[in-house]
Coordinates of C-alpha atoms in Angstrom, one line a residue:
M163 CA -21.6 -45.8 -10.3
C164 CA -20.0 -45.9 -6.9
L165 CA -21.1 -49.5 -6.5
K166 CA -19.4 -50.4 -9.8
L167 CA -16.2 -48.6 -8.8
D168 CA -16.2 -50.4 -5.5
K169 CA -16.6 -53.7 -7.2
K170 CA -13.7 -52.9 -9.6
L171 CA -11.4 -52.0 -6.7
A172 CA -12.3 -55.2 -4.9
L173 CA -11.5 -57.2 -8.0
C174 CA -8.2 -55.4 -8.5
V175 CA -7.2 -56.1 -4.9
F176 CA -8.2 -59.8 -5.2
V177 CA -6.3 -60.5 -8.4
C178 CA -3.2 -58.5 -7.3
G179 CA -3.3 -60.5 -4.1
N180 CA -3.1 -63.6 -6.2
F181 CA -0.1 -62.1 -8.0
A182 CA 1.6 -61.4 -4.7
T183 CA 1.0 -64.9 -3.4
T184 CA 2.3 -66.4 -6.6
S185 CA 5.4 -64.1 -6.7
V186 CA 6.8 -65.7 -3.6
F187 CA 8.1 -68.5 -5.9
S188 CA 9.7 -66.0 -8.3
A189 CA 13.5 -65.6 -8.2
D190 CA 14.4 -63.0 -10.7
W191 CA 12.8 -59.5 -10.9
Q192 CA 13.0 -56.6 -13.3
V193 CA 11.3 -53.4 -12.2
T194 CA 11.0 -50.2 -14.4
K195 CA 9.3 -47.0 -13.3
S196 CA 8.4 -43.9 -15.3
L197 CA 6.7 -40.6 -15.2
T198 CA 5.1 -38.7 -18.1
V199 CA 3.9 -35.1 -18.0
S200 CA 2.1 -33.7 -21.0
E201 CA 0.2 -30.7 -22.2
V202 CA -2.5 -31.2 -24.9
Y203 CA -4.3 -28.6 -26.9
T204 CA -7.5 -29.4 -28.9
D205 CA -9.7 -27.1 -30.9
N206 CA -12.7 -29.4 -30.6
V207 CA -12.8 -31.1 -27.2
D208 CA -16.4 -32.1 -27.5
L209 CA -16.0 -33.5 -31.1
T210 CA -19.0 -31.6 -32.4
H211 CA -20.0 -30.3 -35.8
D212 CA -21.0 -26.9 -34.5
N213 CA -20.1 -24.8 -31.4
K214 CA -16.6 -26.1 -31.2
K215 CA -14.8 -25.6 -27.9
S216 CA -11.1 -25.5 -27.5
E217 CA -9.2 -26.6 -24.4
F218 CA -5.8 -27.1 -22.9
I219 CA -5.5 -30.3 -20.9
T220 CA -2.7 -31.3 -18.6
T221 CA -1.9 -34.9 -17.8
V222 CA 0.4 -36.6 -15.3
T223 CA 0.9 -40.4 -15.9
P224 CA 3.1 -42.5 -13.6
G225 CA 3.9 -46.0 -15.0
I226 CA 5.5 -49.2 -13.8
S227 CA 6.6 -52.4 -15.4
V228 CA 7.3 -55.5 -13.3
Q229 CA 8.6 -58.8 -14.7
G230 CA 9.2 -61.8 -12.4
S231 CA 10.2 -65.3 -13.3
G232 CA 11.0 -68.4 -11.3
A233 CA 11.2 -72.2 -11.5
R234 CA 7.4 -72.6 -11.0
A235 CA 5.8 -69.2 -11.4
N236 CA 5.9 -66.1 -13.6
V237 CA 4.5 -62.6 -13.3
S238 CA 4.3 -59.9 -15.9
L239 CA 2.7 -56.5 -15.1
N240 CA 2.6 -53.2 -17.0
G241 CA 0.5 -50.4 -15.6
S242 CA -0.1 -46.7 -15.6
I243 CA -2.6 -44.1 -14.1
E244 CA -3.4 -41.0 -16.1
A245 CA -4.6 -38.0 -14.1
N246 CA -5.9 -35.2 -16.3
S247 CA -7.5 -31.7 -16.0
L248 CA -10.3 -32.4 -18.6
D249 CA -13.6 -30.7 -17.8
G250 CA -16.9 -32.3 -18.6
E251 CA -17.9 -35.9 -19.3
G252 CA -14.5 -37.4 -19.5
D253 CA -12.9 -39.4 -16.6
A254 CA -10.3 -37.4 -14.6
I255 CA -8.5 -40.6 -13.6
N256 CA -7.9 -43.4 -16.2
P257 CA -6.0 -46.5 -15.1
R258 CA -4.5 -48.9 -17.5
L259 CA -3.2 -52.3 -16.5
G260 CA -2.0 -55.4 -18.2
A261 CA -1.0 -58.2 -15.8
D262 CA -0.6 -61.9 -16.2
A263 CA 0.6 -64.6 -13.8
D264 CA 1.0 -68.4 -14.0
A265 CA 2.1 -70.9 -11.5
E266 CA 2.6 -74.7 -11.1
L267 CA 0.9 -75.6 -7.9
L268 CA 1.4 -79.3 -7.9
E269 CA 4.3 -80.6 -10.0
D270 CA 3.3 -81.9 -13.4
F271 CA -0.4 -81.8 -12.5
L272 CA -2.1 -78.7 -11.2
Y273 CA -1.5 -75.2 -12.7
I274 CA -3.2 -71.8 -12.6
D275 CA -3.3 -68.8 -14.9
A276 CA -4.6 -65.4 -13.9
S277 CA -4.8 -62.0 -15.6
I278 CA -6.3 -58.6 -15.2
N279 CA -6.6 -55.9 -17.8
I280 CA -7.9 -52.3 -17.5
I281 CA -8.3 -50.7 -21.0
Q282 CA -10.0 -47.6 -22.4
N283 CA -12.6 -48.4 -25.1
S284 CA -15.2 -46.6 -27.1
V285 CA -18.8 -47.7 -26.3
D286 CA -20.5 -47.2 -29.7
A287 CA -18.5 -47.3 -32.9
F288 CA -21.2 -45.2 -34.6
R289 CA -20.7 -42.1 -32.4
P290 CA -17.6 -39.9 -32.0
S291 CA -15.2 -41.0 -29.3
G292 CA -11.8 -39.5 -30.3
I293 CA -8.3 -41.0 -30.5
N294 CA -7.7 -41.2 -26.8
T295 CA -9.4 -40.6 -23.4
L296 CA -9.0 -36.8 -23.6
S297 CA -12.4 -35.9 -25.3
N298 CA -15.8 -34.9 -23.9
T299 CA -18.0 -37.3 -25.7
G300 CA -19.5 -39.6 -23.1
N301 CA -18.8 -42.4 -25.5
T302 CA -15.7 -43.9 -23.7
T303 CA -15.4 -46.4 -20.9
N304 CA -12.8 -48.0 -18.7
T305 CA -13.1 -51.7 -19.2
Y306 CA -12.0 -53.8 -16.2
N307 CA -11.5 -57.5 -17.2
Y308 CA -10.1 -60.2 -14.9
Q309 CA -9.8 -63.9 -15.5
I310 CA -8.7 -66.9 -13.4
S311 CA -8.1 -70.3 -14.9
P312 CA -6.9 -73.4 -13.0
Y313 CA -6.2 -76.5 -15.0
I314 CA -4.8 -80.0 -14.6
T315 CA -2.7 -82.1 -16.9
Q316 CA -2.1 -85.8 -16.9
R317 CA 0.2 -87.7 -19.2
Y318 CA 0.0 -91.4 -19.9
K319 CA 3.5 -92.1 -21.1
G320 CA 3.6 -91.4 -24.8
I321 CA 0.1 -92.5 -25.5
A322 CA -2.1 -89.6 -24.4
E323 CA -2.3 -86.3 -22.6
V324 CA -5.4 -85.2 -20.7
V325 CA -6.1 -81.5 -19.9
G326 CA -9.0 -80.2 -17.9
R327 CA -9.5 -76.5 -17.5
Y328 CA -11.9 -74.2 -15.8
T329 CA -12.0 -70.4 -16.7
Y330 CA -13.9 -67.7 -15.0
N331 CA -14.0 -64.2 -16.6
N332 CA -15.6 -61.0 -15.3
Q333 CA -15.9 -57.7 -17.2
L334 CA -17.0 -54.4 -15.8
N335 CA -17.4 -51.0 -17.5
S336 CA -17.2 -47.5 -15.9
N337 CA -19.8 -46.2 -18.5
N338 CA -23.3 -47.1 -17.5
N339 CA -24.2 -47.4 -21.2
A340 CA -21.9 -50.4 -21.6
S341 CA -23.0 -53.7 -20.2
D342 CA -21.1 -55.7 -17.6
S343 CA -20.6 -59.5 -18.2
N344 CA -19.3 -62.7 -16.7
S345 CA -18.7 -66.2 -18.1
Q346 CA -17.4 -69.6 -17.0
N347 CA -15.9 -72.1 -19.3
F348 CA -15.2 -75.8 -18.8
E349 CA -12.9 -77.7 -21.2
L350 CA -11.7 -81.3 -21.3
N351 CA -9.2 -82.3 -24.0
V352 CA -7.7 -85.7 -24.6
N353 CA -4.9 -85.7 -27.2
S354 CA -2.4 -88.2 -28.6
G355 CA 1.0 -88.4 -27.0
D356 CA 4.5 -88.2 -28.3
D357 CA 4.4 -91.8 -29.6
F358 CA 2.1 -90.6 -32.4
Q359 CA 4.3 -88.7 -34.7
R360 CA 2.5 -89.0 -38.1
L361 CA -1.0 -89.9 -37.0
T362 CA -2.5 -87.7 -34.3
W363 CA -5.9 -87.9 -32.7
G364 CA -8.0 -86.1 -30.0
A365 CA -11.3 -85.6 -28.4
S366 CA -12.8 -82.5 -26.6
V367 CA -15.8 -81.3 -24.7
N368 CA -16.4 -77.5 -24.3
Y369 CA -19.1 -75.8 -22.2
K370 CA -19.5 -72.0 -21.8
D371 CA -22.1 -70.2 -19.8
S372 CA -22.2 -66.4 -20.3
G373 CA -24.3 -63.7 -18.8
S374 CA -24.7 -59.9 -19.0
D375 CA -27.1 -57.3 -17.8
N376 CA -30.0 -58.5 -20.0
T377 CA -28.9 -61.7 -21.9
N378 CA -27.6 -65.2 -21.2
S379 CA -26.2 -67.9 -23.4
E380 CA -25.0 -71.5 -23.1
L381 CA -22.8 -73.2 -25.6
L382 CA -21.9 -76.9 -25.5
S383 CA -19.8 -78.7 -28.1
T384 CA -18.1 -82.1 -28.4
D385 CA -15.8 -83.2 -31.2
V386 CA -13.2 -85.7 -32.2
S387 CA -10.2 -84.9 -34.4
L388 CA -7.8 -86.8 -36.6
G389 CA -4.6 -85.5 -38.2
Y390 CA -1.8 -86.9 -40.4
R391 CA 1.6 -85.5 -41.2
F392 CA 2.9 -86.6 -44.6
N393 CA 6.3 -85.1 -44.2
R394 CA 7.9 -82.0 -42.8
T395 CA 6.1 -79.8 -45.3
W396 CA 2.5 -81.1 -45.5
S397 CA -0.1 -82.2 -43.0
V398 CA -3.9 -82.3 -42.7
N399 CA -6.3 -82.0 -39.8
S400 CA -9.9 -82.9 -39.5
S401 CA -12.7 -82.9 -36.9
V402 CA -16.4 -83.9 -36.5
G403 CA -18.7 -83.2 -33.7
I404 CA -22.0 -81.9 -32.4
E405 CA -23.1 -78.8 -30.6
S406 CA -26.1 -77.9 -28.4
N407 CA -26.7 -74.2 -27.7
D408 CA -29.2 -72.0 -25.9
F409 CA -29.3 -68.3 -26.7
E410 CA -31.6 -65.6 -28.1
S411 CA -31.8 -66.1 -31.9
T412 CA -34.1 -65.7 -34.9
R413 CA -33.1 -69.2 -36.0
S414 CA -35.5 -72.1 -35.4
E415 CA -32.5 -74.2 -34.2
N416 CA -29.1 -73.4 -32.8
D417 CA -27.9 -77.0 -32.6
G418 CA -26.5 -79.4 -35.1
S419 CA -23.4 -81.2 -36.3
Q420 CA -20.1 -79.6 -37.1
W421 CA -17.0 -80.6 -39.1
S422 CA -13.8 -79.1 -40.4
L423 CA -10.9 -80.0 -42.7
S424 CA -7.6 -78.1 -43.1
T425 CA -4.3 -78.4 -44.8
I426 CA -1.0 -77.0 -43.3
W427 CA 1.9 -76.1 -45.5
T428 CA 5.3 -75.3 -43.8
P429 CA 8.0 -75.3 -46.5
N430 CA 10.5 -73.8 -44.0
N431 CA 10.6 -72.1 -40.6
R432 CA 9.9 -68.7 -42.1
T433 CA 6.7 -69.6 -44.0
S434 CA 3.4 -71.2 -42.9
L435 CA 0.0 -71.6 -44.5
N436 CA -3.1 -73.1 -42.8
I437 CA -6.2 -73.1 -45.0
G438 CA -9.4 -74.9 -44.3
Y439 CA -13.1 -75.2 -44.6
G440 CA -15.9 -76.4 -42.3
D441 CA -19.6 -76.2 -41.4
R442 CA -21.6 -75.3 -38.3
F443 CA -25.3 -74.6 -37.6
F444 CA -24.9 -71.0 -38.9
G445 CA -23.3 -71.9 -42.2
S446 CA -19.8 -72.3 -43.7
V447 CA -16.6 -71.7 -41.7
P448 CA -13.6 -71.1 -43.9
T449 CA -10.2 -70.4 -42.2
L450 CA -7.0 -68.9 -43.4
D451 CA -3.8 -68.3 -41.4
F452 CA -0.7 -67.2 -43.4
S453 CA 2.7 -65.9 -42.3
H454 CA 5.9 -65.2 -44.2
R455 CA 9.0 -63.8 -42.6
S456 CA 12.3 -62.6 -44.0
R457 CA 15.2 -60.9 -42.3
R458 CA 13.6 -57.5 -42.6
S459 CA 10.0 -58.1 -43.5
L460 CA 6.9 -59.8 -42.2
L461 CA 3.6 -60.5 -44.1
T462 CA 0.6 -62.0 -42.4
A463 CA -3.0 -62.7 -43.5
G464 CA -5.9 -64.2 -41.7
Y465 CA -9.6 -65.0 -42.2
S466 CA -12.1 -66.4 -39.7
R467 CA -15.9 -66.8 -39.3
E468 CA -17.0 -67.6 -35.7
L469 CA -19.8 -67.2 -33.2
T470 CA -18.8 -64.7 -30.5
D471 CA -19.8 -61.6 -28.5
S472 CA -18.3 -58.2 -27.7
A473 CA -17.2 -59.3 -24.1
T474 CA -15.1 -62.1 -25.6
L475 CA -13.5 -59.8 -28.1
L476 CA -12.7 -57.2 -25.5
S477 CA -11.2 -59.8 -23.1
Q478 CA -8.6 -60.6 -25.9
Q479 CA -7.3 -57.1 -26.0
S480 CA -3.8 -56.2 -24.9
A481 CA -3.4 -53.2 -22.6
F482 CA 0.1 -52.4 -23.8
Q483 CA 2.2 -53.3 -26.9
T484 CA 5.2 -55.1 -25.4
T485 CA 6.7 -56.6 -28.7
D486 CA 7.1 -55.4 -32.2
A487 CA 5.9 -57.2 -35.3
F488 CA 8.8 -59.6 -35.2
G489 CA 8.3 -60.5 -31.6
N490 CA 11.2 -58.5 -30.2
P491 CA 10.5 -56.8 -26.8
I492 CA 9.8 -53.0 -26.9
D493 CA 9.2 -50.4 -24.2
P494 CA 5.4 -50.2 -23.6
I495 CA 5.7 -46.7 -22.2
T496 CA 5.3 -44.3 -25.2
G497 CA 4.6 -41.0 -23.5
D498 CA 1.3 -40.7 -25.4
P499 CA -2.0 -40.1 -23.6
L500 CA -3.9 -43.4 -23.1
S501 CA -5.3 -44.3 -26.5
L502 CA -8.7 -46.0 -27.1
A503 CA -7.8 -49.6 -27.6
N504 CA -11.0 -50.2 -29.5
S505 CA -13.0 -48.1 -31.9
T506 CA -14.6 -50.8 -34.1
I507 CA -16.3 -53.1 -31.5
N508 CA -19.6 -52.1 -30.1
I509 CA -19.9 -53.0 -26.4
T510 CA -23.3 -54.6 -26.6
E511 CA -25.2 -57.7 -25.6
G512 CA -26.0 -60.8 -27.5
L513 CA -24.1 -63.2 -29.8
F514 CA -23.1 -62.5 -33.4
I515 CA -21.3 -64.1 -36.2
N516 CA -18.0 -62.3 -36.7
E517 CA -16.4 -62.6 -40.1
V518 CA -13.0 -61.0 -40.1
F519 CA -10.2 -60.6 -42.7
E520 CA -6.9 -59.1 -41.7
L521 CA -3.7 -58.3 -43.6
S522 CA -0.5 -56.7 -42.5
Y523 CA 3.0 -56.1 -44.0
T524 CA 6.0 -54.7 -42.1
L525 CA 9.3 -53.7 -43.6
T526 CA 12.3 -52.6 -41.6
G527 CA 15.6 -51.1 -42.5
R528 CA 18.6 -49.8 -40.7
R529 CA 17.0 -46.5 -39.8
S530 CA 13.3 -46.8 -41.0
S531 CA 10.3 -49.1 -40.7
V532 CA 7.0 -49.1 -42.5
T533 CA 3.8 -51.0 -41.6
I534 CA 0.7 -51.3 -43.8
G535 CA -2.4 -53.0 -42.5
G536 CA -6.1 -53.5 -42.9
S537 CA -9.1 -55.3 -41.5
H538 CA -12.6 -55.9 -42.7
S539 CA -15.2 -57.3 -40.3
V540 CA -18.9 -58.1 -40.7
Q541 CA -20.9 -58.7 -37.6
I542 CA -24.3 -60.5 -38.0
Y543 CA -26.4 -60.4 -34.8
E544 CA -28.2 -63.6 -34.0
D545 CA -31.2 -61.7 -32.4
G546 CA -32.0 -60.0 -35.7
R547 CA -30.5 -56.6 -35.0
A548 CA -29.0 -54.6 -37.9
D549 CA -25.8 -56.1 -39.3
E550 CA -22.6 -54.0 -38.9
T551 CA -19.6 -53.7 -41.3
L552 CA -16.4 -52.3 -39.8
E553 CA -13.3 -51.5 -41.8
E554 CA -9.9 -50.0 -40.9
Y555 CA -6.8 -49.5 -43.1
N556 CA -3.6 -47.8 -41.9
I557 CA 0.0 -47.0 -42.7
S558 CA 2.7 -45.9 -40.3
V559 CA 6.3 -44.9 -40.8
D560 CA 9.2 -44.5 -38.3
R561 CA 12.5 -42.9 -39.3
R562 CA 15.5 -42.4 -37.0
L563 CA 16.9 -39.0 -38.1
S564 CA 19.9 -39.2 -35.7
S565 CA 21.0 -41.0 -32.6
R566 CA 18.7 -38.7 -30.6
L567 CA 15.9 -37.7 -32.9
T568 CA 13.1 -39.9 -34.3
L569 CA 10.2 -39.1 -36.7
D570 CA 6.9 -41.0 -36.9
A571 CA 3.9 -40.4 -39.1
G572 CA 0.7 -42.3 -39.8
Y573 CA -2.6 -42.3 -41.6
T574 CA -5.7 -44.4 -40.7
Y575 CA -9.0 -44.7 -42.7
S576 CA -11.9 -46.3 -40.9
Q577 CA -15.5 -46.9 -41.9
Q578 CA -18.5 -48.2 -39.9
E579 CA -21.8 -49.1 -41.6
R580 CA -25.0 -50.5 -40.2
S581 CA -27.8 -51.9 -42.3
G582 CA -30.9 -54.0 -41.5
V583 CA -33.7 -53.8 -39.0
A584 CA -33.8 -51.0 -36.4
D585 CA -34.1 -51.9 -32.7
A586 CA -34.9 -49.9 -29.6
F587 CA -31.4 -48.5 -29.3
R588 CA -30.0 -48.1 -32.8
P589 CA -31.3 -47.0 -36.2
S590 CA -31.5 -49.4 -39.2
Q591 CA -29.0 -47.3 -41.2
A592 CA -25.8 -45.6 -40.2
L593 CA -22.5 -44.7 -41.9
I594 CA -19.4 -43.1 -40.5
E595 CA -16.1 -42.5 -42.4
A596 CA -13.0 -41.1 -40.6
H597 CA -9.6 -40.0 -41.7
Q598 CA -6.9 -39.7 -39.0
Y599 CA -3.4 -38.2 -39.5
N600 CA -0.5 -38.0 -37.1
L601 CA 3.0 -36.6 -37.3
G602 CA 5.5 -36.7 -34.4
L603 CA 9.1 -36.0 -33.3
T604 CA 10.8 -37.6 -30.3
R605 CA 14.0 -36.1 -28.9
K606 CA 16.1 -38.2 -26.5
I607 CA 17.2 -36.1 -23.5
G608 CA 20.1 -37.5 -21.5
V609 CA 20.0 -41.3 -20.7
D610 CA 16.6 -41.9 -19.3
S611 CA 14.3 -39.1 -20.7
N612 CA 12.7 -38.0 -23.9
L613 CA 10.7 -35.1 -25.2
K614 CA 7.9 -35.8 -27.7
F615 CA 5.8 -33.4 -29.9
T616 CA 2.8 -34.8 -31.9
Y617 CA 0.2 -33.3 -34.2
Y618 CA -3.1 -35.1 -34.9
F619 CA -5.8 -34.2 -37.4
T620 CA -9.2 -36.1 -37.6
D621 CA -11.9 -35.6 -40.2
S622 CA -15.0 -37.6 -39.5
E623 CA -18.1 -37.7 -41.8
S624 CA -21.4 -39.3 -41.0
D625 CA -24.9 -39.5 -42.5
D626 CA -26.0 -38.0 -39.3
L627 CA -24.7 -34.4 -39.3
A628 CA -24.5 -34.4 -35.5
N629 CA -21.7 -36.9 -35.7
D630 CA -19.7 -34.9 -38.2
Y631 CA -16.6 -33.3 -36.8
Q632 CA -13.0 -32.1 -37.4
E633 CA -10.3 -31.8 -34.8
N634 CA -6.8 -30.5 -34.6
R635 CA -4.8 -31.7 -31.6
L636 CA -1.3 -30.8 -30.4
Q637 CA 0.6 -32.7 -27.7
L638 CA 3.9 -32.0 -25.9
S639 CA 5.1 -34.5 -23.4
V640 CA 8.2 -35.4 -21.3
T641 CA 8.8 -38.9 -20.2
T642 CA 11.5 -39.9 -17.7
K643 CA 12.5 -43.3 -16.2
L644 CA 12.8 -43.2 -12.4

């Protein structure tokens, strides 16, 4: 464990050093600092069915937000460190960081992107983990993910644009039951230039080499694409290619041809629909991406079926919510204890086919907003492990009662089901259903402070009685800008 923490510290210093070097070019800075002190009471800190143990937990969480922008570089950093008095298996110190930087190193030719994220996750979706880091389950981890990606671009007047990119990603976990991983990805894309308005074309080569504690994979694909825009409303895209892959699988072959065809409909700047179909070595690949926006509402829907792994999904997480559903910036500091960013992805090794459908609707008024959402995911492991179905549906309501008082309430239903062949680590059958409720009041104090009180109730049922539990949780916190 000490070695892993030392590695994480070295990585943080390395990437932050890159940010510092890049920031020399930045001209405009915005810095916001905050401090949150909270007291939490839970009547079941171990999340057990029997022998419940109550506990008072004190947390102190300083936070900082840094935004820098210049002619050739940009830096965005949001971070906090939660220190808590939790006894037992939980971490006493939980850092959270979301930092991104980009820079133009050689004008119109050489660029670099870099990022580092530190996020709290559950390890196994089929075991209790709680709503945040303040539970004694041994089923949570601090995930340290950093990525650096230099790339070059070359434009040939209006005829073509060439982009070559290299990406290195490294992921470490504080929990020894969660695997570490690293990957490197090479991409070369040649696409049509601005002279091609109606007929567009492209060609690409993509190679990814991934490794974790016990598994490795290599994915190689090449394809050519052709698109045509009929008018401002309708267009079509198509691609054909081949792929050659090497990874652990029950299939006789992981190679073959691939193709896709999609139609894009954009009747106006508020509505878009992209629907398509394709085929790869593992079967059909339908796609759906729909969005409709009005002045006060937003409806989105999406469907995808792709080959991926848990490390890739975790690397796409956001440490903080910095915008609302409409893309407007919001304060990422909420005053809540650090929530678990993920409860429906098992941090495990090996590739799987991830079939996901997501739906969300947001309605806002002068004083209220309502969001309803849901997701359904089926994960089919290539090495023959039991398939997993993960569902989550939620509704949240915010209501401004006065200029200083705000009410928020929410409900989430989640279900995780495993069915198939047992392996050395997991049984062939498992089912967990959970209901989570929350109700909170936030009172603004002065100009830069607020007081927040929140009640949480969780009812989790499992086919394994040891994973059944109920919990009542109360939280009182004070947040102030420094």
